[in-house]
PDB file of C-alpha atoms (C1' of nucleotides) in Angstrom:
ATOM      1  CA  MET A   1       0.439  -2.554 -16.340  1.00 31.00           C
ATOM      2  CA  ARG A   2      -0.815  -3.611 -20.247  1.00 29.00           C
ATOM      3  CA  SER A   3      -2.851  -1.621 -22.560  1.00 28.00           C
ATOM      4  CA  GLY A   4      -6.073  -2.927 -20.864  1.00 32.00           C
ATOM      5  CA  VAL A   5      -5.379  -0.687 -18.242  1.00 35.00           C
ATOM      6  CA  PRO A   6      -4.882   2.678 -19.194  1.00 37.00           C
ATOM      7  CA  LEU A   7      -6.160   4.455 -16.524  1.00 40.00           C
ATOM      8  CA  ASP A   8      -2.930   4.826 -13.795  1.00 50.00           C
ATOM      9  CA  PRO A   9      -1.303   1.321 -14.111  1.00 53.00           C
ATOM     10  CA  PHE A  10       1.353   1.437 -11.032  1.00 61.00           C
ATOM     11  CA  TRP A  11       0.899   1.903  -7.764  1.00 69.00           C
ATOM     12  CA  GLY A  12       4.358   1.710  -6.124  1.00 76.00           C
ATOM     13  CA  GLY A  13       6.263   4.761  -5.286  1.00 83.00           C
ATOM     14  CA  VAL A  14       6.152   7.942  -7.215  1.00 89.00           C
ATOM     15  CA  TRP A  15       5.293   7.625 -10.652  1.00 91.00           C
ATOM     16  CA  ILE A  16       4.015  10.526 -13.181  1.00 89.00           C
ATOM     17  CA  ARG A  17       3.068  11.051 -17.129  1.00 89.00           C
ATOM     18  CA  SER A  18       5.583  11.626 -19.562  1.00 90.00           C
ATOM     19  CA  GLY A  19       3.453  12.236 -22.850  1.00 88.00           C
ATOM     20  CA  ALA A  20       2.012   8.393 -24.310  1.00 89.00           C
ATOM     21  CA  GLY A  21       4.294   7.049 -21.261  1.00 90.00           C
ATOM     22  CA  TRP A  22       5.026   7.172 -17.409  1.00 90.00           C
ATOM     23  CA  GLU A  23       8.577   7.711 -15.483  1.00 93.00           C
ATOM     24  CA  SER A  24       9.508   7.451 -12.247  1.00 94.00           C
ATOM     25  CA  VAL A  25      12.592   6.748 -10.261  1.00 94.00           C
ATOM     26  CA  ILE A  26      13.426   3.017  -9.208  1.00 93.00           C
ATOM     27  CA  CYS A  27      15.996   2.215  -6.976  1.00 92.00           C
ATOM     28  CA  ASP A  28      17.969   4.833  -7.216  1.00 93.00           C
ATOM     29  CA  ARG A  29      16.967   5.756 -10.988  1.00 93.00           C
ATOM     30  CA  TRP A  30      15.370   7.303 -13.350  1.00 94.00           C
ATOM     31  CA  ALA A  31      12.961   5.233 -15.989  1.00 93.00           C
ATOM     32  CA  ARG A  32      10.275   6.162 -18.722  1.00 92.00           C
ATOM     33  CA  VAL A  33       7.655   3.179 -19.529  1.00 90.00           C
ATOM     34  CA  GLU A  34       5.492   4.005 -22.410  1.00 89.00           C
ATOM     35  CA  ALA A  35       2.997   1.004 -23.213  1.00 84.00           C
ATOM     36  CA  ALA A  36       3.946  -0.957 -26.913  1.00 85.00           C
ATOM     37  CA  PRO A  37       2.545  -3.241 -28.733  1.00 85.00           C
ATOM     38  CA  GLY A  38       2.732  -6.753 -27.413  1.00 77.00           C
ATOM     39  CA  GLY A  39       4.552  -5.514 -23.853  1.00 78.00           C
ATOM     40  CA  LEU A  40       6.172  -2.038 -22.920  1.00 83.00           C
ATOM     41  CA  THR A  41       8.986   0.373 -23.937  1.00 87.00           C
ATOM     42  CA  VAL A  42      11.696   1.471 -21.415  1.00 89.00           C
ATOM     43  CA  SER A  43      14.331   3.934 -21.213  1.00 91.00           C
ATOM     44  CA  TRP A  44      16.729   4.831 -18.901  1.00 92.00           C
ATOM     45  CA  MET A  45      19.570   6.575 -18.242  1.00 90.00           C
ATOM     46  CA  GLU A  46      22.516   4.163 -17.452  1.00 73.00           C
ATOM     47  CA  GLY A  47      24.253   3.203 -21.030  1.00 64.00           C
ATOM     48  CA  VAL A  48      24.113  -0.835 -20.506  1.00 57.00           C
ATOM     49  CA  SER A  49      21.779  -2.562 -22.878  1.00 58.00           C
ATOM     50  CA  GLU A  50      19.338  -3.859 -20.202  1.00 73.00           C
ATOM     51  CA  ALA A  51      17.866  -2.304 -17.076  1.00 83.00           C
ATOM     52  CA  LEU A  52      17.514  -5.577 -14.944  1.00 88.00           C
ATOM     53  CA  TRP A  53      16.643  -3.445 -12.026  1.00 90.00           C
ATOM     54  CA  LEU A  54      13.859  -2.214 -13.760  1.00 90.00           C
ATOM     55  CA  GLN A  55      12.334  -5.644 -15.242  1.00 89.00           C
ATOM     56  CA  GLN A  56      12.389  -6.782 -11.836  1.00 91.00           C
ATOM     57  CA  HIS A  57      10.546  -3.851 -10.476  1.00 92.00           C
ATOM     58  CA  LEU A  58       7.833  -4.447 -12.597  1.00 90.00           C
ATOM     59  CA  ALA A  59       7.702  -8.497 -12.287  1.00 89.00           C
ATOM     60  CA  ALA A  60       8.329  -8.632 -16.225  1.00 85.00           C
ATOM     61  CA  ASP A  61       9.474 -11.735 -16.129  1.00 86.00           C
ATOM     62  CA  GLU A  62       6.242 -12.785 -14.566  1.00 92.00           C
ATOM     63  CA  VAL A  63       4.610 -15.142 -16.245  1.00 94.00           C
ATOM     64  CA  LEU A  64       0.383 -13.971 -16.025  1.00 95.00           C
ATOM     65  CA  LYS A  65      -0.681 -17.175 -17.598  1.00 96.00           C
ATOM     66  CA  PRO A  66      -0.441 -20.008 -14.810  1.00 98.00           C
ATOM     67  CA  ILE A  67      -1.205 -17.366 -12.046  1.00 98.00           C
ATOM     68  CA  LEU A  68      -4.295 -16.213 -13.254  1.00 98.00           C
ATOM     69  CA  ALA A  69      -5.554 -19.908 -13.809  1.00 98.00           C
ATOM     70  CA  SER A  70      -4.694 -21.329 -10.442  1.00 98.00           C
ATOM     71  CA  PHE A  71      -7.367 -19.229  -9.608  1.00 98.00           C
ATOM     72  CA  PRO A  72     -10.448 -20.085  -8.098  1.00 98.00           C
ATOM     73  CA  ASP A  73     -12.991 -19.976 -11.245  1.00 98.00           C
ATOM     74  CA  ASP A  74     -15.635 -17.811  -9.893  1.00 98.00           C
ATOM     75  CA  ALA A  75     -17.340 -15.204 -11.129  1.00 98.00           C
ATOM     76  CA  PRO A  76     -15.938 -12.592  -9.085  1.00 97.00           C
ATOM     77  CA  LEU A  77     -12.070 -13.404 -10.389  1.00 98.00           C
ATOM     78  CA  ARG A  78     -13.071 -13.623 -13.803  1.00 98.00           C
ATOM     79  CA  ALA A  79     -14.838 -10.231 -13.744  1.00 97.00           C
ATOM     80  CA  ALA A  80     -11.902  -8.849 -12.231  1.00 96.00           C
ATOM     81  CA  VAL A  81      -9.053 -10.908 -14.422  1.00 96.00           C
ATOM     82  CA  ALA A  82     -11.267  -9.594 -17.507  1.00 96.00           C
ATOM     83  CA  ARG A  83     -11.667  -6.018 -16.118  1.00 93.00           C
ATOM     84  CA  CYS A  84      -7.895  -6.000 -15.042  1.00 92.00           C
ATOM     85  CA  ARG A  85      -6.196  -7.561 -17.722  1.00 89.00           C
ATOM     86  CA  GLY A  86      -1.696  -7.788 -17.148  1.00 86.00           C
ATOM     87  CA  LEU A  87      -1.904  -6.132 -13.661  1.00 91.00           C
ATOM     88  CA  ARG A  88       0.622  -7.915 -12.451  1.00 90.00           C
ATOM     89  CA  LEU A  89       2.760  -7.264  -8.758  1.00 94.00           C
ATOM     90  CA  LEU A  90       5.117  -5.062  -8.296  1.00 93.00           C
ATOM     91  CA  ARG A  91       8.478  -5.598  -7.126  1.00 94.00           C
ATOM     92  CA  GLN A  92       8.688  -2.554  -4.913  1.00 94.00           C
ATOM     93  CA  GLU A  93      12.067  -1.841  -2.834  1.00 95.00           C
ATOM     94  CA  PRO A  94      11.009  -3.181   0.713  1.00 97.00           C
ATOM     95  CA  TRP A  95      11.997   0.401   2.792  1.00 98.00           C
ATOM     96  CA  GLU A  96      10.554   2.208   0.331  1.00 97.00           C
ATOM     97  CA  CYS A  97       8.056   0.089   0.172  1.00 97.00           C
ATOM     98  CA  LEU A  98       7.530   0.190   4.070  1.00 97.00           C
ATOM     99  CA  ALA A  99       7.596   3.523   5.034  1.00 98.00           C
ATOM    100  CA  SER A 100       5.062   4.361   2.201  1.00 97.00           C
ATOM    101  CA  PHE A 101       2.403   1.919   3.552  1.00 97.00           C
ATOM    102  CA  ILE A 102       3.306   3.362   7.187  1.00 97.00           C
ATOM    103  CA  CYS A 103       1.704   6.542   5.395  1.00 97.00           C
ATOM    104  CA  SER A 104      -0.961   4.913   4.035  1.00 96.00           C
ATOM    105  CA  SER A 105      -3.295   4.737   7.497  1.00 96.00           C
ATOM    106  CA  THR A 106      -6.539   6.177   6.836  1.00 96.00           C
ATOM    107  CA  LYS A 107      -5.533   8.174   3.806  1.00 95.00           C
ATOM    108  CA  GLN A 108      -6.445   7.846   0.573  1.00 93.00           C
ATOM    109  CA  ILE A 109      -4.596   6.903  -2.316  1.00 92.00           C
ATOM    110  CA  VAL A 110      -3.762  10.254  -4.094  1.00 91.00           C
ATOM    111  CA  GLN A 111      -2.548  11.355  -0.568  1.00 94.00           C
ATOM    112  CA  ILE A 112      -0.315   9.218  -0.049  1.00 94.00           C
ATOM    113  CA  ARG A 113       1.698   9.630  -3.355  1.00 93.00           C
ATOM    114  CA  GLN A 114       1.319  13.250  -2.443  1.00 94.00           C
ATOM    115  CA  ILE A 115       3.885  12.231   0.787  1.00 96.00           C
ATOM    116  CA  VAL A 116       5.514   9.892  -1.249  1.00 96.00           C
ATOM    117  CA  ALA A 117       6.299  12.898  -3.252  1.00 95.00           C
ATOM    118  CA  LEU A 118       7.302  15.203  -0.628  1.00 96.00           C
ATOM    119  CA  LEU A 119       9.238  13.389   1.208  1.00 97.00           C
ATOM    120  CA  SER A 120      11.540  12.262  -2.411  1.00 97.00           C
ATOM    121  CA  GLU A 121      11.714  16.324  -2.803  1.00 96.00           C
ATOM    122  CA  ARG A 122      12.714  17.332   0.250  1.00 97.00           C
ATOM    123  CA  TRP A 123      14.627  14.765   0.727  1.00 98.00           C
ATOM    124  CA  GLY A 124      15.981  12.262  -1.512  1.00 98.00           C
ATOM    125  CA  HIS A 125      19.224  11.960  -2.770  1.00 97.00           C
ATOM    126  CA  PRO A 126      19.306  13.552  -6.640  1.00 97.00           C
ATOM    127  CA  VAL A 127      19.484  11.059  -9.389  1.00 95.00           C
ATOM    128  CA  ALA A 128      20.991  10.967 -12.990  1.00 94.00           C
ATOM    129  CA  VAL A 129      18.135  12.049 -15.173  1.00 95.00           C
ATOM    130  CA  PRO A 130      18.278  13.419 -18.616  1.00 94.00           C
ATOM    131  CA  PRO A 131      17.218  16.901 -19.367  1.00 94.00           C
ATOM    132  CA  GLU A 132      13.117  16.117 -20.276  1.00 92.00           C
ATOM    133  CA  ALA A 133      12.493  14.571 -16.701  1.00 95.00           C
ATOM    134  CA  VAL A 134      10.422  15.890 -14.354  1.00 94.00           C
ATOM    135  CA  LEU A 135      11.098  13.603 -11.316  1.00 95.00           C
ATOM    136  CA  ASN A 136      15.116  13.517 -10.275  1.00 96.00           C
ATOM    137  CA  ARG A 137      15.619  12.267  -6.810  1.00 97.00           C
ATOM    138  CA  ALA A 138      15.102   9.296  -5.815  1.00 97.00           C
ATOM    139  CA  PHE A 139      12.815   8.199  -2.318  1.00 97.00           C
ATOM    140  CA  PRO A 140      14.878   8.869   0.985  1.00 98.00           C
ATOM    141  CA  THR A 141      17.781   6.445   2.837  1.00 98.00           C
ATOM    142  CA  ALA A 142      16.163   5.427   6.042  1.00 98.00           C
ATOM    143  CA  ALA A 143      19.237   7.032   7.625  1.00 98.00           C
ATOM    144  CA  THR A 144      18.088  10.372   5.822  1.00 98.00           C
ATOM    145  CA  LEU A 145      15.188  10.972   7.308  1.00 98.00           C
ATOM    146  CA  VAL A 146      16.281   9.787  11.296  1.00 98.00           C
ATOM    147  CA  SER A 147      18.343  12.657  10.860  1.00 98.00           C
ATOM    148  CA  ALA A 148      15.333  14.898   9.480  1.00 98.00           C
ATOM    149  CA  GLY A 149      13.550  14.423  12.272  1.00 97.00           C
ATOM    150  CA  GLU A 150       9.389  14.693  13.345  1.00 97.00           C
ATOM    151  CA  GLY A 151       9.478  18.369  12.472  1.00 97.00           C
ATOM    152  CA  ALA A 152       9.883  17.764   8.732  1.00 98.00           C
ATOM    153  CA  LEU A 153       8.065  14.391   8.351  1.00 98.00           C
ATOM    154  CA  ARG A 154       5.041  16.685   9.925  1.00 97.00           C
ATOM    155  CA  ASP A 155       5.784  18.852   7.198  1.00 97.00           C
ATOM    156  CA  CYS A 156       5.446  16.800   4.836  1.00 97.00           C
ATOM    157  CA  LYS A 157       2.450  16.315   5.616  1.00 97.00           C
ATOM    158  CA  LEU A 158       2.544  13.093   7.907  1.00 98.00           C
ATOM    159  CA  GLY A 159       0.252  14.444  10.248  1.00 97.00           C
ATOM    160  CA  PHE A 160       0.431  11.292  13.027  1.00 97.00           C
ATOM    161  CA  ARG A 161       2.317   8.441  11.037  1.00 98.00           C
ATOM    162  CA  ALA A 162       5.499  10.589  11.657  1.00 98.00           C
ATOM    163  CA  PRO A 163       6.345   9.408  14.822  1.00 98.00           C
ATOM    164  CA  TYR A 164       5.613   5.630  13.145  1.00 98.00           C
ATOM    165  CA  VAL A 165       7.907   6.320  10.281  1.00 98.00           C
ATOM    166  CA  LEU A 166      10.520   7.668  11.698  1.00 98.00           C
ATOM    167  CA  ASP A 167      10.211   4.459  14.462  1.00 98.00           C
ATOM    168  CA  ALA A 168      11.152   2.182  11.309  1.00 98.00           C
ATOM    169  CA  ALA A 169      13.841   4.244   9.908  1.00 98.00           C
ATOM    170  CA  ARG A 170      15.444   4.204  13.801  1.00 98.00           C
ATOM    171  CA  ARG A 171      15.414   0.335  13.537  1.00 98.00           C
ATOM    172  CA  VAL A 172      16.570  -0.072  10.411  1.00 98.00           C
ATOM    173  CA  VAL A 173      19.277   2.092  10.973  1.00 98.00           C
ATOM    174  CA  GLU A 174      20.096   0.959  14.279  1.00 98.00           C
ATOM    175  CA  GLY A 175      20.042  -2.749  12.453  1.00 98.00           C
ATOM    176  CA  ARG A 176      17.691  -3.763  15.030  1.00 97.00           C
ATOM    177  CA  LEU A 177      15.293  -4.528  11.377  1.00 98.00           C
ATOM    178  CA  ASP A 178      17.407  -6.366   9.506  1.00 98.00           C
ATOM    179  CA  LEU A 179      15.274  -5.646   5.629  1.00 98.00           C
ATOM    180  CA  GLU A 180      17.125  -8.020   3.514  1.00 98.00           C
ATOM    181  CA  GLY A 181      17.185 -10.323   6.276  1.00 98.00           C
ATOM    182  CA  LEU A 182      12.739 -10.768   6.518  1.00 98.00           C
ATOM    183  CA  ALA A 183      13.828 -12.581   2.478  1.00 98.00           C
ATOM    184  CA  ARG A 184      15.560 -15.002   4.211  1.00 98.00           C
ATOM    185  CA  MET A 185      12.392 -15.851   7.172  1.00 98.00           C
ATOM    186  CA  GLU A 186       9.666 -17.460   6.809  1.00 97.00           C
ATOM    187  CA  THR A 187       6.284 -15.377   6.184  1.00 97.00           C
ATOM    188  CA  PRO A 188       4.934 -15.450   9.344  1.00 97.00           C
ATOM    189  CA  ALA A 189       8.205 -15.019  11.551  1.00 97.00           C
ATOM    190  CA  ALA A 190       8.705 -11.931   8.633  1.00 98.00           C
ATOM    191  CA  ARG A 191       5.242 -10.564   9.859  1.00 98.00           C
ATOM    192  CA  GLU A 192       5.966 -10.664  13.298  1.00 97.00           C
ATOM    193  CA  ALA A 193       9.247  -9.410  12.903  1.00 98.00           C
ATOM    194  CA  LEU A 194       7.427  -5.966  10.954  1.00 98.00           C
ATOM    195  CA  MET A 195       4.801  -5.640  13.447  1.00 98.00           C
ATOM    196  CA  GLU A 196       7.296  -4.976  16.016  1.00 97.00           C
ATOM    197  CA  ILE A 197       7.833  -1.548  14.466  1.00 98.00           C
ATOM    198  CA  HIS A 198       5.029   1.481  16.115  1.00 97.00           C
ATOM    199  CA  GLY A 199       3.002   1.925  13.587  1.00 98.00           C
ATOM    200  CA  VAL A 200       2.626  -1.482  11.608  1.00 98.00           C
ATOM    201  CA  GLY A 201      -0.232  -4.045  11.897  1.00 98.00           C
ATOM    202  CA  ARG A 202      -1.247  -6.705  10.152  1.00 97.00           C
ATOM    203  CA  LYS A 203      -2.372  -4.973   7.292  1.00 97.00           C
ATOM    204  CA  ILE A 204       0.564  -2.792   7.038  1.00 97.00           C
ATOM    205  CA  ALA A 205       3.539  -6.041   7.322  1.00 98.00           C
ATOM    206  CA  ASP A 206       1.172  -7.751   4.445  1.00 97.00           C
ATOM    207  CA  CYS A 207       1.156  -5.251   2.114  1.00 97.00           C
ATOM    208  CA  VAL A 208       5.352  -5.249   2.688  1.00 97.00           C
ATOM    209  CA  LEU A 209       5.247  -8.706   2.536  1.00 98.00           C
ATOM    210  CA  LEU A 210       3.248  -8.955  -0.264  1.00 97.00           C
ATOM    211  CA  PHE A 211       4.237  -5.880  -2.549  1.00 96.00           C
ATOM    212  CA  ALA A 212       8.603  -5.646  -1.245  1.00 97.00           C
ATOM    213  CA  TYR A 213       8.651  -9.595  -1.093  1.00 97.00           C
ATOM    214  CA  GLY A 214       6.568 -11.362  -2.847  1.00 97.00           C
ATOM    215  CA  ARG A 215       5.292 -13.304  -0.567  1.00 98.00           C
ATOM    216  CA  GLN A 216       2.340 -15.076  -1.765  1.00 97.00           C
ATOM    217  CA  ASP A 217       0.519 -15.853   1.255  1.00 97.00           C
ATOM    218  CA  ALA A 218       0.638 -12.546   3.140  1.00 97.00           C
ATOM    219  CA  PHE A 219      -3.405 -10.978   1.925  1.00 97.00           C
ATOM    220  CA  PRO A 220      -3.573  -7.972   2.815  1.00 96.00           C
ATOM    221  CA  ILE A 221      -7.146  -6.431   3.505  1.00 96.00           C
ATOM    222  CA  ASP A 222      -7.378  -3.128   3.594  1.00 95.00           C
ATOM    223  CA  VAL A 223     -11.194  -1.557   3.280  1.00 94.00           C
ATOM    224  CA  TRP A 224     -10.995  -1.700  -0.367  1.00 94.00           C
ATOM    225  CA  VAL A 225     -10.584  -6.185  -0.155  1.00 96.00           C
ATOM    226  CA  ARG A 226     -12.682  -5.741   2.530  1.00 95.00           C
ATOM    227  CA  ARG A 227     -15.025  -4.353   0.683  1.00 94.00           C
ATOM    228  CA  ALA A 228     -14.617  -6.806  -2.584  1.00 96.00           C
ATOM    229  CA  LEU A 229     -14.481 -10.274  -0.317  1.00 96.00           C
ATOM    230  CA  SER A 230     -18.311  -8.733   1.989  1.00 94.00           C
ATOM    231  CA  GLN A 231     -19.680  -7.623  -1.693  1.00 94.00           C
ATOM    232  CA  LEU A 232     -18.936 -10.740  -3.582  1.00 96.00           C
ATOM    233  CA  TYR A 233     -18.154 -13.519  -1.495  1.00 96.00           C
ATOM    234  CA  PHE A 234     -20.365 -12.633   0.926  1.00 94.00           C
ATOM    235  CA  PRO A 235     -23.229 -10.691  -0.568  1.00 92.00           C
ATOM    236  CA  ARG A 236     -26.408 -11.848   1.867  1.00 90.00           C
ATOM    237  CA  VAL A 237     -24.127 -11.382   5.266  1.00 89.00           C
ATOM    238  CA  HIS A 238     -25.076  -8.119   7.021  1.00 85.00           C
ATOM    239  CA  GLN A 239     -21.433  -7.173   8.687  1.00 87.00           C
ATOM    240  CA  VAL A 240     -18.679  -9.608   7.225  1.00 91.00           C
ATOM    241  CA  SER A 241     -16.686 -10.490  10.546  1.00 92.00           C
ATOM    242  CA  ALA A 242     -12.462  -9.223  10.277  1.00 92.00           C
ATOM    243  CA  ALA A 243     -12.061 -13.124  11.373  1.00 92.00           C
ATOM    244  CA  ARG A 244     -14.507 -14.683   8.641  1.00 93.00           C
ATOM    245  CA  LEU A 245     -12.600 -12.319   6.378  1.00 95.00           C
ATOM    246  CA  GLU A 246      -9.067 -13.620   7.052  1.00 95.00           C
ATOM    247  CA  SER A 247      -9.478 -17.335   7.063  1.00 94.00           C
ATOM    248  CA  PHE A 248     -10.991 -17.489   3.676  1.00 96.00           C
ATOM    249  CA  SER A 249      -8.552 -15.907   2.810  1.00 96.00           C
ATOM    250  CA  GLU A 250      -6.314 -18.163   3.545  1.00 95.00           C
ATOM    251  CA  SER A 251      -8.200 -20.800   2.414  1.00 96.00           C
ATOM    252  CA  TYR A 252     -10.096 -20.411  -0.471  1.00 97.00           C
ATOM    253  CA  PHE A 253      -7.896 -18.084  -2.810  1.00 98.00           C
ATOM    254  CA  GLY A 254      -4.914 -21.217  -3.525  1.00 98.00           C
ATOM    255  CA  PRO A 255      -0.967 -20.179  -3.821  1.00 98.00           C
ATOM    256  CA  TYR A 256      -1.444 -17.295  -5.723  1.00 98.00           C
ATOM    257  CA  SER A 257      -3.727 -15.733  -3.395  1.00 98.00           C
ATOM    258  CA  GLY A 258      -1.761 -11.639  -2.808  1.00 97.00           C
ATOM    259  CA  TYR A 259      -2.143 -11.882  -6.328  1.00 97.00           C
ATOM    260  CA  ALA A 260      -6.325 -12.684  -6.463  1.00 98.00           C
ATOM    261  CA  GLN A 261      -6.098  -9.881  -3.740  1.00 97.00           C
ATOM    262  CA  GLN A 262      -4.796  -7.374  -6.050  1.00 96.00           C
ATOM    263  CA  TYR A 263      -6.748  -8.420  -8.893  1.00 96.00           C
ATOM    264  CA  LEU A 264     -10.167  -7.879  -6.417  1.00 96.00           C
ATOM    265  CA  PHE A 265      -8.903  -4.778  -4.939  1.00 95.00           C
ATOM    266  CA  HIS A 266      -8.266  -3.051  -8.257  1.00 94.00           C
ATOM    267  CA  TYR A 267     -11.407  -4.225  -9.292  1.00 95.00           C
ATOM    268  CA  ILE A 268     -13.412  -3.373  -6.917  1.00 95.00           C
ATOM    269  CA  ARG A 269     -11.341   0.132  -7.623  1.00 93.00           C
ATOM    270  CA  LEU A 270     -12.687   0.272 -10.804  1.00 92.00           C
ATOM    271  CA  GLU A 271     -17.024  -0.757 -10.134  1.00 92.00           C
ATOM    272  CA  ALA A 272     -16.827   2.224  -7.734  1.00 88.00           C
ATOM    273  CA  GLY A 273     -15.952   4.534 -10.329  1.00 76.00           C
ATOM    274  CA  ARG A 274     -12.900   5.797 -10.018  1.00 50.00           C
TER     275      ARG A 274
ATOM    276  C1'  DG B   1     -20.205  20.729   8.885  1.00 53.21           C
ATOM    277  C1'  DC B   2     -19.617  16.218   8.237  1.00 53.21           C
ATOM    278  C1'  DC B   3     -17.624  11.461   6.261  1.00 53.21           C
ATOM    279  C1'  DC B   4     -14.549   8.554   4.729  1.00 53.21           C
ATOM    280  C1'  DA B   5      -9.491   7.597   3.420  1.00 53.21           C
ATOM    281  C1'  DG B   6      -4.897   1.290   0.937  1.00 53.21           C
ATOM    282  C1'  DG B   7      -5.166   1.364  10.171  1.00 53.21           C
ATOM    283  C1'  DT B   8      -2.825   1.787  14.895  1.00 53.21           C
ATOM    284  C1'  DG B   9      -2.837   1.470  19.656  1.00 53.21           C
ATOM    285  C1'  DA B  10      -4.747   2.442  24.071  1.00 53.21           C
ATOM    286  C1'  DA B  11      -8.357   2.785  26.975  1.00 53.21           C
ATOM    287  C1'  DG B  12     -12.428   0.730  28.083  1.00 53.21           C
ATOM    288  C1'  DC B  13     -15.631  -2.720  29.055  1.00 53.21           C
TER     289       DC B  13
ATOM    290  C1'  DG C   1     -11.064 -11.191  25.308  1.00 53.21           C
ATOM    291  C1'  DC C   2     -13.731  -7.396  21.945  1.00 53.21           C
ATOM    292  C1'  DT C   3     -14.959  -2.608  20.981  1.00 53.21           C
ATOM    293  C1'  DT C   4     -14.856   2.117  20.591  1.00 53.21           C
ATOM    294  C1'  DC C   5     -11.544   5.761  19.854  1.00 53.21           C
ATOM    295  C1'  DA C   6      -8.176   9.310  18.853  1.00 53.21           C
ATOM    296  C1'  DC C   7      -5.365   9.879  15.318  1.00 53.21           C
ATOM    297  C1'  DA C   8      -3.818  14.605  10.866  1.00 53.21           C
ATOM    298  C1'  DT C   9      -4.817  16.474   6.984  1.00 53.21           C
ATOM    299  C1'  DG C  10      -7.708  17.249   2.868  1.00 53.21           C
ATOM    300  C1'  DG C  11     -10.857  15.806  -0.615  1.00 53.21           C
ATOM    301  C1'  DG C  12     -15.577  14.948  -2.075  1.00 53.21           C
TER     302       DG C  12
END
DNA sequence: GCCCAGGTGAAGC
DNA sequence: GCTTCACATGGG
């Protein structure tokens, strides 16, 4: 998020280029962010002096130094930290995060963004924006998506994921899934609750736990992280089993393993040349 | 055309 | 239990 990572620094929600910076709609509010010497310059609509919601989303108060210092001192993480200087985990809205990651299965990241953008354009509620803004709608609420229906979701290119998002939305609307309550639950119990949703397995549940709730004991293993762990930590093993990667990830990376996951994820993608 | 993508659930041994 | 496969859709 600092100047060391000039390309595509924002991974939660929809961010688009705006001059030298980026714009997005965060927590139902329009925002613009631009890298500046020693930090970020942010602009928003409200006439107040502080944008706590935005600071919180960007995890601006999180101090990286002790987090990075807690990583195991090994070559892969040293390289990843050097390559992704300033990278930090966003604190995303639970519902948007959950719905977005349900849309993520066997989709490329650009396509996931496209789906989220489509859902917002068609079904999101309008927010106050300045004249130059391009984005002007929030991510749709669960209730809106329930009333929109499966066909509408398929029209937004969700494909077979449409009923999955609908199931999640219904659970939220009917109170069978308490997204605020998850924050007060132990990680394993919260994970179980998320995995009751049709279309949410271990990986998506862990993404929500890490990216929306900041659970450092959630370590989502997707194709990229599997690639990273296999290549960097088990280079001589032909095919590392999922069970082995899971137990390794649980024991090796320390108290900020979620952060380590993020650094490895972005590092291996950068190395892959994209 | 073919393979793969920030996976998951169901069906098959 | 573990392995295989379908699922929509688009990019390389």
